[in-house]
């Protein structure tokens, strides 16, 4: 297995390849570093942006949006795709308010819709279909979120799910913690389903990309 030093170097190298972000996004990245808040980071964010541009996404739903860093990448793609909506959903009012401030400063006021709620419930209650759904909620809830996501994604739509390598813990046969097992179960469900075409991309903590047939 790769050593932690190599993984850190790889992440630093990949982040270094991402073109400079606006000052507000850099401030969001700095805050995450200083407080250990788990944002997707530049390399994964840029990858999400790339996928969203490639599928021409204009209707995006995010589950587990934090203070809006990943949202900023999707909002940029949606604006450049001709305009649309990114749903920002987090269950914490304070994070939602902070996201509103950051994303307003980035010029995404008209693009992002905010909801303070449990995210899978919010997705159930929001009219689809969506071109792209991004899942970054608490990991134990990944398996039960999959049928809801499938239902709300258009055929040909894309699902992106973060943390499927779970700091390498998914590869440790002695790790049976709830989140690790849930990520394994989610991975098994989506990779063996005839309804999805998938690839697990090992950027940072592992992004699963799923194409709904
Ligand atoms: C890992 S952070 C990621 C933030 C964001 N995706 C980013 O990369 O900038 C996930 C956030 O979603 C929240 N969250 C986790 N599970 C959730 C759920 N089931 N419903 C709503 N929010 C949730 C967490 O409290 C946290 O703020």
PDB file of N, CA and C and ligand atoms in Angstrom, residues 37-40 64-66 69-70 90-91 95 117-119 134 136-138, ligand 1:
ATOM      1  N   UNK A  37     -11.953  21.108   8.575  1.00  0.00           N
ATOM      2  CA  UNK A  37     -13.308  20.853   8.053  1.00  0.00           C
ATOM      3  C   UNK A  37     -13.166  20.049   6.746  1.00  0.00           C
ATOM      4  N   UNK A  38     -13.918  18.956   6.613  1.00  0.00           N
ATOM      5  CA  UNK A  38     -13.707  18.068   5.455  1.00  0.00           C
ATOM      6  C   UNK A  38     -14.385  18.537   4.161  1.00  0.00           C
ATOM      7  N   UNK A  39     -13.742  19.459   3.458  1.00  0.00           N
ATOM      8  CA  UNK A  39     -14.219  19.833   2.115  1.00  0.00           C
ATOM      9  C   UNK A  39     -13.554  18.918   1.078  1.00  0.00           C
ATOM     10  N   UNK A  40     -14.090  18.910  -0.142  1.00  0.00           N
ATOM     11  CA  UNK A  40     -13.508  18.033  -1.164  1.00  0.00           C
ATOM     12  C   UNK A  40     -12.102  18.478  -1.580  1.00  0.00           C
ATOM     13  N   UNK A  64     -25.234  17.059   1.463  1.00  0.00           N
ATOM     14  CA  UNK A  64     -24.135  17.288   2.393  1.00  0.00           C
ATOM     15  C   UNK A  64     -23.206  18.361   1.875  1.00  0.00           C
ATOM     16  N   UNK A  65     -23.690  19.618   1.886  1.00  0.00           N
ATOM     17  CA  UNK A  65     -22.985  20.700   1.185  1.00  0.00           C
ATOM     18  C   UNK A  65     -22.046  21.514   2.062  1.00  0.00           C
ATOM     19  N   UNK A  66     -22.054  21.285   3.387  1.00  0.00           N
ATOM     20  CA  UNK A  66     -21.156  22.045   4.259  1.00  0.00           C
ATOM     21  C   UNK A  66     -21.336  23.540   4.083  1.00  0.00           C
ATOM     22  N   UNK A  69     -18.256  24.837  -0.367  1.00  0.00           N
ATOM     23  CA  UNK A  69     -17.071  24.796  -1.234  1.00  0.00           C
ATOM     24  C   UNK A  69     -17.324  23.948  -2.482  1.00  0.00           C
ATOM     25  N   UNK A  70     -17.820  22.719  -2.297  1.00  0.00           N
ATOM     26  CA  UNK A  70     -18.122  21.888  -3.477  1.00  0.00           C
ATOM     27  C   UNK A  70     -19.219  22.548  -4.312  1.00  0.00           C
ATOM     28  N   UNK A  90     -27.798  21.107   3.628  1.00  0.00           N
ATOM     29  CA  UNK A  90     -27.058  20.698   4.814  1.00  0.00           C
ATOM     30  C   UNK A  90     -28.022  20.821   5.991  1.00  0.00           C
ATOM     31  N   UNK A  91     -27.803  20.021   7.033  1.00  0.00           N
ATOM     32  CA  UNK A  91     -28.790  20.051   8.120  1.00  0.00           C
ATOM     33  C   UNK A  91     -28.455  21.043   9.210  1.00  0.00           C
ATOM     34  N   UNK A  95     -24.066  26.497   8.993  1.00  0.00           N
ATOM     35  CA  UNK A  95     -23.292  26.210   7.772  1.00  0.00           C
ATOM     36  C   UNK A  95     -24.022  26.732   6.536  1.00  0.00           C
ATOM     37  N   UNK A 117     -31.839  20.828   5.983  1.00  0.00           N
ATOM     38  CA  UNK A 117     -32.625  19.604   6.094  1.00  0.00           C
ATOM     39  C   UNK A 117     -31.703  18.400   6.083  1.00  0.00           C
ATOM     40  N   UNK A 118     -32.227  17.280   6.500  1.00  0.00           N
ATOM     41  CA  UNK A 118     -31.555  16.022   6.218  1.00  0.00           C
ATOM     42  C   UNK A 118     -31.590  15.868   4.692  1.00  0.00           C
ATOM     43  N   UNK A 119     -30.452  15.516   4.094  1.00  0.00           N
ATOM     44  CA  UNK A 119     -30.308  15.672   2.647  1.00  0.00           C
ATOM     45  C   UNK A 119     -31.097  14.647   1.823  1.00  0.00           C
ATOM     46  N   UNK A 134     -24.542  14.960  -6.375  1.00  0.00           N
ATOM     47  CA  UNK A 134     -23.284  14.789  -5.642  1.00  0.00           C
ATOM     48  C   UNK A 134     -23.607  14.385  -4.214  1.00  0.00           C
ATOM     49  N   UNK A 136     -22.218  13.593  -0.391  1.00  0.00           N
ATOM     50  CA  UNK A 136     -21.106  13.746   0.562  1.00  0.00           C
ATOM     51  C   UNK A 136     -21.652  13.756   1.992  1.00  0.00           C
ATOM     52  N   UNK A 137     -22.719  12.981   2.243  1.00  0.00           N
ATOM     53  CA  UNK A 137     -23.332  12.960   3.576  1.00  0.00           C
ATOM     54  C   UNK A 137     -22.575  12.001   4.495  1.00  0.00           C
ATOM     55  N   UNK A 138     -23.077  11.854   5.720  1.00  0.00           N
ATOM     56  CA  UNK A 138     -22.470  10.900   6.650  1.00  0.00           C
ATOM     57  C   UNK A 138     -22.466   9.517   6.001  1.00  0.00           C
TER      58      UNK A 138
HETATM   59  C1  LIG B   1     -17.953  16.130   4.437  1.00  0.00           C
HETATM   60  S1  LIG B   1     -18.774  17.666   4.663  1.00  0.00           S
HETATM   61  C2  LIG B   1     -18.591  18.176   2.986  1.00  0.00           C
HETATM   62  C3  LIG B   1     -18.935  19.558   2.593  1.00  0.00           C
HETATM   63  C4  LIG B   1     -18.993  19.856   1.101  1.00  0.00           C
HETATM   64  N1  LIG B   1     -19.503  18.764   0.291  1.00  0.00           N
HETATM   65  C5  LIG B   1     -17.654  20.315   0.542  1.00  0.00           C
HETATM   66  O1  LIG B   1     -16.888  19.459   0.080  1.00  0.00           O
HETATM   67  O2  LIG B   1     -17.388  21.514   0.569  1.00  0.00           O
HETATM   68  C6  LIG B   1     -20.467  17.111   4.800  1.00  0.00           C
HETATM   69  C7  LIG B   1     -21.415  18.131   5.399  1.00  0.00           C
HETATM   70  O3  LIG B   1     -22.751  17.609   5.291  1.00  0.00           O
HETATM   71  C8  LIG B   1     -23.366  17.507   6.584  1.00  0.00           C
HETATM   72  N2  LIG B   1     -24.177  16.270   6.566  1.00  0.00           N
HETATM   73  C9  LIG B   1     -23.761  15.005   6.788  1.00  0.00           C
HETATM   74  N3  LIG B   1     -24.771  14.131   6.634  1.00  0.00           N
HETATM   75  C10 LIG B   1     -25.866  14.862   6.297  1.00  0.00           C
HETATM   76  C11 LIG B   1     -27.209  14.520   5.998  1.00  0.00           C
HETATM   77  N4  LIG B   1     -27.619  13.260   6.018  1.00  0.00           N
HETATM   78  N5  LIG B   1     -28.066  15.517   5.709  1.00  0.00           N
HETATM   79  C12 LIG B   1     -27.634  16.821   5.683  1.00  0.00           C
HETATM   80  N6  LIG B   1     -26.379  17.207   5.949  1.00  0.00           N
HETATM   81  C13 LIG B   1     -25.494  16.234   6.260  1.00  0.00           C
HETATM   82  C14 LIG B   1     -22.234  17.488   7.574  1.00  0.00           C
HETATM   83  O4  LIG B   1     -22.658  18.008   8.813  1.00  0.00           O
HETATM   84  C15 LIG B   1     -21.199  18.394   6.868  1.00  0.00           C
HETATM   85  O5  LIG B   1     -21.450  19.743   7.103  1.00  0.00           O
END
